[in-house]
Amino acid sequence: MALAKLDVVALDCADPRALAGFYAGVLGGEVETEDEGWVVLKVPDGQDLAFQKVDGYTPPEWPRADRNSQQLHLDLTVPDLDEAERGVLELGAKVLDAEDRSRTWRVYADPAGHPFCLCAS
């Protein structure tokens, strides 16, 4: 028996509303502002994501093991890697590791610098 149920995954950032807008463009859903420091993205048929304002936020560095490592990343399943890549780049993502086109996954950073992967379904 589980001791708990996962409520929400929260990402630290400098601008919660902007980062929620990025992920709404990627995943769909509705952005709900709880207060200026906490914004929730209600993802259709999925896990909600929250975005928390952190003063002095420093984005993670990928790949780094010595400092500011990624600490957490999201794997997002997509039907077409090339199409999804075009979409996330238009929304403001940056390529971190997508050169090997034979792989079934590619690594990007969201506008706040958090690594995430697009994975072929």
N, CA, C and O atoms as CSV, one atom per row, in Angstrom:
chain,resi,resn,atom,element,x,y,z
A,1,MET,N,N,0.835,-1.175,0.000
A,1,MET,CA,C,0.000,0.000,0.000
A,1,MET,C,C,0.884,1.243,0.000
A,1,MET,O,O,1.869,1.318,0.735
A,2,ALA,N,N,0.519,2.215,-0.833
A,2,ALA,CA,C,1.276,3.468,-0.927
A,2,ALA,C,C,1.063,4.319,0.314
A,2,ALA,O,O,-0.021,4.323,0.898
A,3,LEU,N,N,2.088,5.029,0.704
A,3,LEU,CA,C,1.987,5.949,1.825
A,3,LEU,C,C,1.488,7.319,1.402
A,3,LEU,O,O,0.968,8.076,2.223
A,4,ALA,N,N,1.646,7.643,0.118
A,4,ALA,CA,C,1.272,8.972,-0.355
A,4,ALA,C,C,0.894,8.906,-1.826
A,4,ALA,O,O,1.143,7.912,-2.509
A,5,LYS,N,N,0.292,9.982,-2.293
A,5,LYS,CA,C,-0.065,10.135,-3.699
A,5,LYS,C,C,0.613,11.400,-4.211
A,5,LYS,O,O,0.566,12.438,-3.552
A,6,LEU,N,N,1.236,11.322,-5.369
A,6,LEU,CA,C,1.904,12.474,-5.951
A,6,LEU,C,C,0.869,13.533,-6.301
A,6,LEU,O,O,-0.082,13.265,-7.035
A,7,ASP,N,N,1.060,14.735,-5.771
A,7,ASP,CA,C,0.122,15.822,-6.013
A,7,ASP,C,C,0.542,16.636,-7.228
A,7,ASP,O,O,-0.221,16.758,-8.186
A,8,VAL,N,N,1.747,17.193,-7.198
A,8,VAL,CA,C,2.193,18.066,-8.281
A,8,VAL,C,C,3.722,18.034,-8.347
A,8,VAL,O,O,4.389,17.827,-7.333
A,9,VAL,N,N,4.260,18.238,-9.530
A,9,VAL,CA,C,5.688,18.418,-9.718
A,9,VAL,C,C,5.905,19.917,-9.866
A,9,VAL,O,O,5.265,20.553,-10.703
A,10,ALA,N,N,6.802,20.492,-9.060
A,10,ALA,CA,C,7.035,21.935,-9.076
A,10,ALA,C,C,8.440,22.238,-9.581
A,10,ALA,O,O,9.409,21.594,-9.182
A,11,LEU,N,N,8.534,23.218,-10.456
A,11,LEU,CA,C,9.808,23.664,-10.994
A,11,LEU,C,C,10.104,25.066,-10.484
A,11,LEU,O,O,9.255,25.953,-10.579
A,12,ASP,N,N,11.301,25.275,-9.944
A,12,ASP,CA,C,11.733,26.607,-9.553
A,12,ASP,C,C,12.064,27.411,-10.810
A,12,ASP,O,O,12.509,26.849,-11.811
A,13,CYS,N,N,11.847,28.719,-10.754
A,13,CYS,CA,C,12.146,29.576,-11.894
A,13,CYS,C,C,12.065,31.041,-11.469
A,13,CYS,O,O,11.642,31.349,-10.355
A,14,ALA,N,N,12.468,31.930,-12.352
A,14,ALA,CA,C,12.395,33.362,-12.068
A,14,ALA,C,C,11.025,33.930,-12.416
A,14,ALA,O,O,10.568,34.871,-11.768
A,15,ASP,N,N,10.356,33.369,-13.437
A,15,ASP,CA,C,9.073,33.896,-13.915
A,15,ASP,C,C,8.077,32.747,-14.086
A,15,ASP,O,O,8.000,32.156,-15.164
A,16,PRO,N,N,7.313,32.422,-13.034
A,16,PRO,CA,C,6.404,31.276,-13.083
A,16,PRO,C,C,5.362,31.350,-14.200
A,16,PRO,O,O,5.085,30.339,-14.845
A,17,ARG,N,N,4.786,32.518,-14.437
A,17,ARG,CA,C,3.752,32.635,-15.469
A,17,ARG,C,C,4.328,32.356,-16.859
A,17,ARG,O,O,3.703,31.665,-17.664
A,18,ALA,N,N,5.509,32.889,-17.137
A,18,ALA,CA,C,6.128,32.672,-18.445
A,18,ALA,C,C,6.475,31.198,-18.652
A,18,ALA,O,O,6.238,30.652,-19.729
A,19,LEU,N,N,7.031,30.556,-17.632
A,19,LEU,CA,C,7.398,29.149,-17.777
A,19,LEU,C,C,6.153,28.270,-17.892
A,19,LEU,O,O,6.153,27.299,-18.649
A,20,ALA,N,N,5.100,28.595,-17.154
A,20,ALA,CA,C,3.831,27.866,-17.292
A,20,ALA,C,C,3.283,28.022,-18.705
A,20,ALA,O,O,2.726,27.074,-19.258
A,21,GLY,N,N,3.432,29.204,-19.294
A,21,GLY,CA,C,2.986,29.429,-20.671
A,21,GLY,C,C,3.755,28.575,-21.663
A,21,GLY,O,O,3.179,28.053,-22.618
A,22,PHE,N,N,5.063,28.428,-21.439
A,22,PHE,CA,C,5.865,27.564,-22.302
A,22,PHE,C,C,5.325,26.139,-22.257
A,22,PHE,O,O,5.065,25.533,-23.297
A,23,TYR,N,N,5.158,25.605,-21.042
A,23,TYR,CA,C,4.695,24.220,-20.919
A,23,TYR,C,C,3.245,24.055,-21.366
A,23,TYR,O,O,2.870,22.971,-21.814
A,24,ALA,N,N,2.421,25.089,-21.258
A,24,ALA,CA,C,1.055,25.020,-21.800
A,24,ALA,C,C,1.121,24.883,-23.318
A,24,ALA,O,O,0.309,24.173,-23.912
A,25,GLY,N,N,2.082,25.558,-23.948
A,25,GLY,CA,C,2.264,25.418,-25.385
A,25,GLY,C,C,2.733,24.036,-25.785
A,25,GLY,O,O,2.385,23.549,-26.860
A,26,VAL,N,N,3.517,23.399,-24.934
A,26,VAL,CA,C,4.036,22.056,-25.214
A,26,VAL,C,C,2.998,20.985,-24.887
A,26,VAL,O,O,2.768,20.084,-25.693
A,27,LEU,N,N,2.367,21.074,-23.710
A,27,LEU,CA,C,1.502,20.005,-23.201
A,27,LEU,C,C,0.004,20.287,-23.311
A,27,LEU,O,O,-0.810,19.380,-23.140
A,28,GLY,N,N,-0.366,21.542,-23.597
A,28,GLY,CA,C,-1.769,21.931,-23.542
A,28,GLY,C,C,-2.149,22.218,-22.101
A,28,GLY,O,O,-1.302,22.184,-21.208
A,29,GLY,N,N,-3.412,22.499,-21.879
A,29,GLY,CA,C,-3.882,22.718,-20.520
A,29,GLY,C,C,-4.137,24.173,-20.206
A,29,GLY,O,O,-3.966,25.052,-21.051
A,30,GLU,N,N,-4.548,24.411,-18.975
A,30,GLU,CA,C,-4.921,25.740,-18.503
A,30,GLU,C,C,-3.974,26.195,-17.407
A,30,GLU,O,O,-3.651,25.437,-16.492
A,31,VAL,N,N,-3.535,27.438,-17.511
A,31,VAL,CA,C,-2.659,28.031,-16.506
A,31,VAL,C,C,-3.522,28.706,-15.445
A,31,VAL,O,O,-4.387,29.523,-15.761
A,32,GLU,N,N,-3.278,28.356,-14.189
A,32,GLU,CA,C,-4.004,28.946,-13.068
A,32,GLU,C,C,-3.002,29.616,-12.129
A,32,GLU,O,O,-2.067,28.976,-11.649
A,33,THR,N,N,-3.206,30.902,-11.875
A,33,THR,CA,C,-2.323,31.624,-10.969
A,33,THR,C,C,-2.852,31.510,-9.553
A,33,THR,O,O,-3.955,31.968,-9.254
A,34,GLU,N,N,-2.068,30.899,-8.688
A,34,GLU,CA,C,-2.432,30.784,-7.276
A,34,GLU,C,C,-2.108,32.105,-6.577
A,34,GLU,O,O,-2.935,32.657,-5.852
A,35,ASP,N,N,-0.894,32.599,-6.808
A,35,ASP,CA,C,-0.458,33.923,-6.378
A,35,ASP,C,C,0.738,34.256,-7.251
A,35,ASP,O,O,1.117,33.442,-8.092
A,36,GLU,N,N,1.339,35.409,-7.086
A,36,GLU,CA,C,2.401,35.796,-8.013
A,36,GLU,C,C,3.636,34.905,-7.941
A,36,GLU,O,O,4.453,34.914,-8.861
A,37,GLY,N,N,3.782,34.148,-6.880
A,37,GLY,CA,C,4.938,33.274,-6.745
A,37,GLY,C,C,4.666,31.819,-7.017
A,37,GLY,O,O,5.580,31.001,-6.916
A,38,TRP,N,N,3.425,31.458,-7.364
A,38,TRP,CA,C,3.065,30.046,-7.566
A,38,TRP,C,C,2.007,29.957,-8.659
A,38,TRP,O,O,0.910,30.499,-8.517
A,39,VAL,N,N,2.338,29.274,-9.747
A,39,VAL,CA,C,1.428,29.118,-10.883
A,39,VAL,C,C,1.314,27.626,-11.176
A,39,VAL,O,O,2.309,26.901,-11.137
A,40,VAL,N,N,0.096,27.171,-11.471
A,40,VAL,CA,C,-0.146,25.755,-11.755
A,40,VAL,C,C,-0.652,25.602,-13.188
A,40,VAL,O,O,-1.509,26.360,-13.643
A,41,LEU,N,N,-0.102,24.602,-13.892
A,41,LEU,CA,C,-0.600,24.221,-15.203
A,41,LEU,C,C,-1.413,22.952,-15.030
A,41,LEU,O,O,-0.876,21.909,-14.660
A,42,LYS,N,N,-2.712,23.041,-15.300
A,42,LYS,CA,C,-3.600,21.891,-15.254
A,42,LYS,C,C,-3.508,21.179,-16.606
A,42,LYS,O,O,-4.102,21.619,-17.591
A,43,VAL,N,N,-2.769,20.091,-16.640
A,43,VAL,CA,C,-2.516,19.356,-17.878
A,43,VAL,C,C,-3.672,18.394,-18.135
A,43,VAL,O,O,-4.046,17.630,-17.245
A,44,PRO,N,N,-4.247,18.423,-19.349
A,44,PRO,CA,C,-5.341,17.495,-19.628
A,44,PRO,C,C,-4.857,16.047,-19.563
A,44,PRO,O,O,-3.842,15.697,-20.165
A,45,ASP,N,N,-5.580,15.221,-18.836
A,45,ASP,CA,C,-5.258,13.791,-18.724
A,45,ASP,C,C,-3.816,13.552,-18.300
A,45,ASP,O,O,-3.193,12.593,-18.755
A,46,GLY,N,N,-3.279,14.399,-17.444
A,46,GLY,CA,C,-1.897,14.219,-17.022
A,46,GLY,C,C,-1.647,14.808,-15.654
A,46,GLY,O,O,-2.565,15.274,-14.979
A,47,GLN,N,N,-0.407,14.778,-15.263
A,47,GLN,CA,C,0.028,15.305,-13.976
A,47,GLN,C,C,0.148,16.821,-14.055
A,47,GLN,O,O,0.757,17.347,-14.988
A,48,ASP,N,N,-0.425,17.525,-13.088
A,48,ASP,CA,C,-0.270,18.975,-13.045
A,48,ASP,C,C,1.186,19.337,-12.809
A,48,ASP,O,O,1.924,18.601,-12.154
A,49,LEU,N,N,1.591,20.482,-13.353
A,49,LEU,CA,C,2.910,21.042,-13.113
A,49,LEU,C,C,2.741,22.377,-12.409
A,49,LEU,O,O,1.840,23.146,-12.743
A,50,ALA,N,N,3.596,22.656,-11.446
A,50,ALA,CA,C,3.572,23.944,-10.762
A,50,ALA,C,C,4.908,24.642,-10.994
A,50,ALA,O,O,5.931,23.999,-11.229
A,51,PHE,N,N,4.876,25.959,-10.922
A,51,PHE,CA,C,6.048,26.782,-11.171
A,51,PHE,C,C,6.160,27.767,-10.021
A,51,PHE,O,O,5.234,28.525,-9.734
A,52,GLN,N,N,7.319,27.737,-9.368
A,52,GLN,CA,C,7.524,28.502,-8.138
A,52,GLN,C,C,8.597,29.564,-8.351
A,52,GLN,O,O,9.703,29.257,-8.796
A,53,LYS,N,N,8.266,30.817,-8.032
A,53,LYS,CA,C,9.227,31.907,-8.164
A,53,LYS,C,C,10.304,31.781,-7.086
A,53,LYS,O,O,10.010,31.612,-5.902
A,54,VAL,N,N,11.557,31.869,-7.532
A,54,VAL,CA,C,12.695,31.828,-6.625
A,54,VAL,C,C,13.563,33.043,-6.942
A,54,VAL,O,O,14.101,33.152,-8.044
A,55,ASP,N,N,13.700,33.950,-5.988
A,55,ASP,CA,C,14.565,35.108,-6.174
A,55,ASP,C,C,16.004,34.629,-6.341
A,55,ASP,O,O,16.470,33.766,-5.597
A,56,GLY,N,N,16.692,35.186,-7.309
A,56,GLY,CA,C,18.073,34.784,-7.561
A,56,GLY,C,C,18.198,33.426,-8.216
A,56,GLY,O,O,19.255,32.799,-8.138
A,57,TYR,N,N,17.126,32.949,-8.871
A,57,TYR,CA,C,17.128,31.636,-9.515
A,57,TYR,C,C,18.337,31.502,-10.452
A,57,TYR,O,O,18.641,32.407,-11.228
A,58,THR,N,N,19.006,30.370,-10.362
A,58,THR,CA,C,20.106,30.017,-11.258
A,58,THR,C,C,19.729,28.738,-11.977
A,58,THR,O,O,19.481,27.726,-11.322
A,59,PRO,N,N,19.677,28.746,-13.307
A,59,PRO,CA,C,19.280,27.528,-14.020
A,59,PRO,C,C,20.292,26.411,-13.866
A,59,PRO,O,O,21.482,26.667,-13.677
A,60,PRO,N,N,19.823,25.165,-13.947
A,60,PRO,CA,C,20.744,24.033,-13.908
A,60,PRO,C,C,21.616,24.023,-15.160
A,60,PRO,O,O,21.256,24.598,-16.187
A,61,GLU,N,N,22.759,23.366,-15.059
A,61,GLU,CA,C,23.649,23.203,-16.200
A,61,GLU,C,C,23.653,21.736,-16.592
A,61,GLU,O,O,23.778,20.859,-15.737
A,62,TRP,N,N,23.519,21.471,-17.871
A,62,TRP,CA,C,23.472,20.102,-18.353
A,62,TRP,C,C,24.574,19.900,-19.363
A,62,TRP,O,O,24.755,20.777,-20.208
A,63,PRO,N,N,25.303,18.846,-19.346
A,63,PRO,CA,C,25.428,17.920,-18.215
A,63,PRO,C,C,26.527,18.398,-17.265
A,63,PRO,O,O,27.635,18.711,-17.703
A,64,ARG,N,N,26.237,18.453,-16.025
A,64,ARG,CA,C,27.202,18.844,-14.996
A,64,ARG,C,C,26.978,17.968,-13.782
A,64,ARG,O,O,25.841,17.785,-13.348
A,65,ALA,N,N,28.037,17.432,-13.235
A,65,ALA,CA,C,27.914,16.650,-12.009
A,65,ALA,C,C,28.479,17.410,-10.813
A,65,ALA,O,O,28.178,17.082,-9.665
A,66,ASP,N,N,29.300,18.429,-11.083
A,66,ASP,CA,C,29.993,19.100,-9.985
A,66,ASP,C,C,29.169,20.215,-9.336
A,66,ASP,O,O,29.265,20.402,-8.123
A,67,ARG,N,N,28.366,20.961,-10.095
A,67,ARG,CA,C,27.542,22.025,-9.519
A,67,ARG,C,C,26.396,22.349,-10.472
A,67,ARG,O,O,26.509,22.167,-11.684
A,68,ASN,N,N,25.315,22.822,-9.916
A,68,ASN,CA,C,24.140,23.190,-10.715
A,68,ASN,C,C,23.719,22.091,-11.684
A,68,ASN,O,O,23.330,22.376,-12.817
A,69,SER,N,N,23.795,20.849,-11.249
A,69,SER,CA,C,23.401,19.743,-12.116
A,69,SER,C,C,21.896,19.802,-12.352
A,69,SER,O,O,21.183,20.548,-11.680
A,70,GLN,N,N,21.423,19.016,-13.302
A,70,GLN,CA,C,20.023,19.080,-13.691
A,70,GLN,C,C,19.060,18.734,-12.557
A,70,GLN,O,O,17.953,19.272,-12.535
A,71,GLN,N,N,19.419,17.882,-11.636
A,71,GLN,CA,C,18.626,17.513,-10.478
A,71,GLN,C,C,17.304,16.826,-10.820
A,71,GLN,O,O,16.896,15.923,-10.089
A,72,LEU,N,N,16.640,17.201,-11.863
A,72,LEU,CA,C,15.362,16.629,-12.264
A,72,LEU,C,C,15.152,16.969,-13.725
A,72,LEU,O,O,15.557,18.043,-14.170
A,73,HIS,N,N,14.530,16.081,-14.481
A,73,HIS,CA,C,14.130,16.438,-15.835
A,73,HIS,C,C,12.828,15.727,-16.182
A,73,HIS,O,O,12.468,14.730,-15.556
A,74,LEU,N,N,12.132,16.244,-17.178
A,74,LEU,CA,C,10.876,15.664,-17.641
A,74,LEU,C,C,11.126,14.907,-18.935
A,74,LEU,O,O,11.821,15.406,-19.819
A,75,ASP,N,N,10.566,13.703,-19.057
A,75,ASP,CA,C,10.550,12.966,-20.317
A,75,ASP,C,C,9.158,13.127,-20.905
A,75,ASP,O,O,8.170,12.750,-20.274
A,76,LEU,N,N,9.071,13.683,-22.105
A,76,LEU,CA,C,7.799,13.937,-22.769
A,76,LEU,C,C,7.715,13.058,-24.006
A,76,LEU,O,O,8.556,13.159,-24.899
A,77,THR,N,N,6.711,12.200,-24.064
A,77,THR,CA,C,6.536,11.276,-25.177
A,77,THR,C,C,5.812,11.981,-26.317
A,77,THR,O,O,4.797,12.645,-26.107
A,78,VAL,N,N,6.345,11.827,-27.527
A,78,VAL,CA,C,5.777,12.485,-28.708
A,78,VAL,C,C,5.674,11.486,-29.859
A,78,VAL,O,O,6.483,10.561,-29.941
A,79,PRO,N,N,4.687,11.656,-30.753
A,79,PRO,CA,C,4.566,10.742,-31.890
A,79,PRO,C,C,5.591,11.005,-32.984
A,79,PRO,O,O,5.956,10.079,-33.709
A,80,ASP,N,N,6.075,12.264,-33.127
A,80,ASP,CA,C,7.016,12.622,-34.181
A,80,ASP,C,C,8.076,13.553,-33.600
A,80,ASP,O,O,7.786,14.704,-33.276
A,81,LEU,N,N,9.308,13.050,-33.468
A,81,LEU,CA,C,10.383,13.835,-32.852
A,81,LEU,C,C,10.680,15.127,-33.614
A,81,LEU,O,O,10.852,16.180,-33.000
A,82,ASP,N,N,10.743,15.055,-34.939
A,82,ASP,CA,C,11.078,16.250,-35.717
A,82,ASP,C,C,10.008,17.330,-35.575
A,82,ASP,O,O,10.333,18.504,-35.401
A,83,GLU,N,N,8.759,16.947,-35.646
A,83,GLU,CA,C,7.661,17.905,-35.499
A,83,GLU,C,C,7.637,18.511,-34.094
A,83,GLU,O,O,7.461,19.719,-33.935
A,84,ALA,N,N,7.815,17.664,-33.080
A,84,ALA,CA,C,7.830,18.151,-31.702
A,84,ALA,C,C,9.022,19.078,-31.474
A,84,ALA,O,O,8.905,20.082,-30.772
A,85,GLU,N,N,10.159,18.746,-32.062
A,85,GLU,CA,C,11.333,19.602,-31.933
A,85,GLU,C,C,11.056,20.988,-32.509
A,85,GLU,O,O,11.362,21.996,-31.870
A,86,ARG,N,N,10.486,21.046,-33.698
A,86,ARG,CA,C,10.156,22.351,-34.285
A,86,ARG,C,C,9.248,23.141,-33.348
A,86,ARG,O,O,9.439,24.342,-33.155
A,87,GLY,N,N,8.265,22.466,-32.771
A,87,GLY,CA,C,7.319,23.132,-31.886
A,87,GLY,C,C,7.946,23.677,-30.627
A,87,GLY,O,O,7.689,24.823,-30.257
A,88,VAL,N,N,8.781,22.869,-29.945
A,88,VAL,CA,C,9.371,23.351,-28.693
A,88,VAL,C,C,10.385,24.463,-28.946
A,88,VAL,O,O,10.529,25.367,-28.124
A,89,LEU,N,N,11.089,24.404,-30.075
A,89,LEU,CA,C,12.028,25.477,-30.400
A,89,LEU,C,C,11.286,26.783,-30.679
A,89,LEU,O,O,11.741,27.851,-30.270
A,90,GLU,N,N,10.154,26.707,-31.368
A,90,GLU,CA,C,9.333,27.899,-31.611
A,90,GLU,C,C,8.824,28.498,-30.302
A,90,GLU,O,O,8.646,29.712,-30.201
A,91,LEU,N,N,8.589,27.650,-29.301
A,91,LEU,CA,C,8.098,28.121,-28.007
A,91,LEU,C,C,9.215,28.663,-27.108
A,91,LEU,O,O,8.932,29.226,-26.050
A,92,GLY,N,N,10.466,28.501,-27.510
A,92,GLY,CA,C,11.558,29.066,-26.732
A,92,GLY,C,C,12.527,28.080,-26.125
A,92,GLY,O,O,13.417,28.484,-25.378
A,93,ALA,N,N,12.386,26.791,-26.421
A,93,ALA,CA,C,13.343,25.799,-25.907
A,93,ALA,C,C,14.689,25.970,-26.601
A,93,ALA,O,O,14.782,26.550,-27.683
A,94,LYS,N,N,15.728,25.452,-25.951
A,94,LYS,CA,C,17.074,25.448,-26.524
A,94,LYS,C,C,17.553,23.999,-26.619
A,94,LYS,O,O,17.281,23.189,-25.733
A,95,VAL,N,N,18.263,23.682,-27.692
A,95,VAL,CA,C,18.810,22.343,-27.888
A,95,VAL,C,C,19.989,22.140,-26.943
A,95,VAL,O,O,20.893,22.974,-26.887
A,96,LEU,N,N,19.982,21.034,-26.202
A,96,LEU,CA,C,21.127,20.650,-25.374
A,96,LEU,C,C,21.875,19.479,-25.999
A,96,LEU,O,O,23.106,19.471,-26.024
A,97,ASP,N,N,21.134,18.482,-26.508
A,97,ASP,CA,C,21.756,17.293,-27.090
A,97,ASP,C,C,20.754,16.622,-28.015
A,97,ASP,O,O,19.980,15.765,-27.589
A,98,ALA,N,N,20.772,17.014,-29.280
A,98,ALA,CA,C,19.836,16.434,-30.240
A,98,ALA,C,C,20.531,16.094,-31.556
A,98,ALA,O,O,19.874,15.876,-32.574
A,99,GLU,N,N,21.858,16.051,-31.531
A,99,GLU,CA,C,22.611,15.835,-32.765
A,99,GLU,C,C,22.468,14.425,-33.318
A,99,GLU,O,O,22.425,14.249,-34.535
A,100,ASP,N,N,22.392,13.415,-32.454
A,100,ASP,CA,C,22.303,12.024,-32.890
A,100,ASP,C,C,20.860,11.717,-33.268
A,100,ASP,O,O,20.035,11.406,-32.409
A,101,ARG,N,N,20.564,11.807,-34.551
A,101,ARG,CA,C,19.191,11.620,-35.045
A,101,ARG,C,C,18.773,10.149,-35.082
A,101,ARG,O,O,17.616,9.851,-35.380
A,102,SER,N,N,19.686,9.228,-34.788
A,102,SER,CA,C,19.317,7.811,-34.773
A,102,SER,C,C,18.706,7.406,-33.432
A,102,SER,O,O,18.060,6.363,-33.339
A,103,ARG,N,N,18.904,8.225,-32.389
A,103,ARG,CA,C,18.353,7.920,-31.065
A,103,ARG,C,C,16.846,8.165,-31.050
A,103,ARG,O,O,16.303,8.858,-31.910
A,104,THR,N,N,16.196,7.586,-30.063
A,104,THR,CA,C,14.750,7.763,-29.910
A,104,THR,C,C,14.415,8.866,-28.913
A,104,THR,O,O,13.274,8.962,-28.461
A,105,TRP,N,N,15.397,9.703,-28.563
A,105,TRP,CA,C,15.186,10.804,-27.626
A,105,TRP,C,C,16.157,11.935,-27.931
A,105,TRP,O,O,17.230,11.724,-28.496
A,106,ARG,N,N,15.750,13.150,-27.541
A,106,ARG,CA,C,16.562,14.359,-27.716
A,106,ARG,C,C,16.406,15.228,-26.474
A,106,ARG,O,O,15.352,15.228,-25.838
A,107,VAL,N,N,17.459,15.970,-26.130
A,107,VAL,CA,C,17.474,16.746,-24.896
A,107,VAL,C,C,17.439,18.246,-25.211
A,107,VAL,O,O,18.162,18.732,-26.081
A,108,TYR,N,N,16.583,18.961,-24.482
A,108,TYR,CA,C,16.405,20.401,-24.649
A,108,TYR,C,C,16.380,21.058,-23.272
A,108,TYR,O,O,16.322,20.376,-22.249
A,109,ALA,N,N,16.425,22.387,-23.259
A,109,ALA,CA,C,16.210,23.152,-22.029
A,109,ALA,C,C,14.997,24.039,-22.246
A,109,ALA,O,O,14.840,24.633,-23.313
A,110,ASP,N,N,14.137,24.130,-21.233
A,110,ASP,CA,C,13.013,25.056,-21.310
A,110,ASP,C,C,13.540,26.486,-21.157
A,110,ASP,O,O,14.732,26.657,-20.898
A,111,PRO,N,N,12.712,27.511,-21.306
A,111,PRO,CA,C,13.207,28.887,-21.227
A,111,PRO,C,C,13.873,29.257,-19.898
A,111,PRO,O,O,14.652,30.209,-19.852
A,112,ALA,N,N,13.586,28.526,-18.818
A,112,ALA,CA,C,14.234,28.785,-17.531
A,112,ALA,C,C,15.491,27.939,-17.347
A,112,ALA,O,O,16.171,28.058,-16.327
A,113,GLY,N,N,15.807,27.083,-18.327
A,113,GLY,CA,C,17.035,26.293,-18.278
A,113,GLY,C,C,16.885,24.868,-17.784
A,113,GLY,O,O,17.879,24.145,-17.718
A,114,HIS,N,N,15.664,24.428,-17.429
A,114,HIS,CA,C,15.471,23.046,-16.953
A,114,HIS,C,C,15.587,22.085,-18.145
A,114,HIS,O,O,14.933,22.298,-19.166
A,115,PRO,N,N,16.407,21.034,-18.031
A,115,PRO,CA,C,16.479,20.041,-19.088
A,115,PRO,C,C,15.174,19.240,-19.188
A,115,PRO,O,O,14.528,18.951,-18.180
A,116,PHE,N,N,14.805,18.891,-20.418
A,116,PHE,CA,C,13.711,17.951,-20.650
A,116,PHE,C,C,14.016,17.186,-21.931
A,116,PHE,O,O,14.766,17.656,-22.786
A,117,CYS,N,N,13.424,16.001,-22.051
A,117,CYS,CA,C,13.644,15.162,-23.208
A,117,CYS,C,C,12.361,14.985,-23.999
A,117,CYS,O,O,11.285,14.825,-23.423
A,118,LEU,N,N,12.473,15.012,-25.309
A,118,LEU,CA,C,11.414,14.541,-26.170
A,118,LEU,C,C,11.764,13.109,-26.512
A,118,LEU,O,O,12.868,12.834,-26.981
A,119,CYS,N,N,10.828,12.188,-26.280
A,119,CYS,CA,C,11.048,10.755,-26.474
A,119,CYS,C,C,10.027,10.227,-27.466
A,119,CYS,O,O,8.835,10.511,-27.346
A,120,ALA,N,N,10.490,9.461,-28.444
A,120,ALA,CA,C,9.583,8.873,-29.424
A,120,ALA,C,C,8.650,7.884,-28.738
A,120,ALA,O,O,9.075,7.086,-27.902
A,121,SER,N,N,7.371,7.947,-29.103
A,121,SER,CA,C,6.399,7.030,-28.495
A,121,SER,C,C,6.434,5.682,-29.175
A,121,SER,O,O,5.685,4.781,-28.799
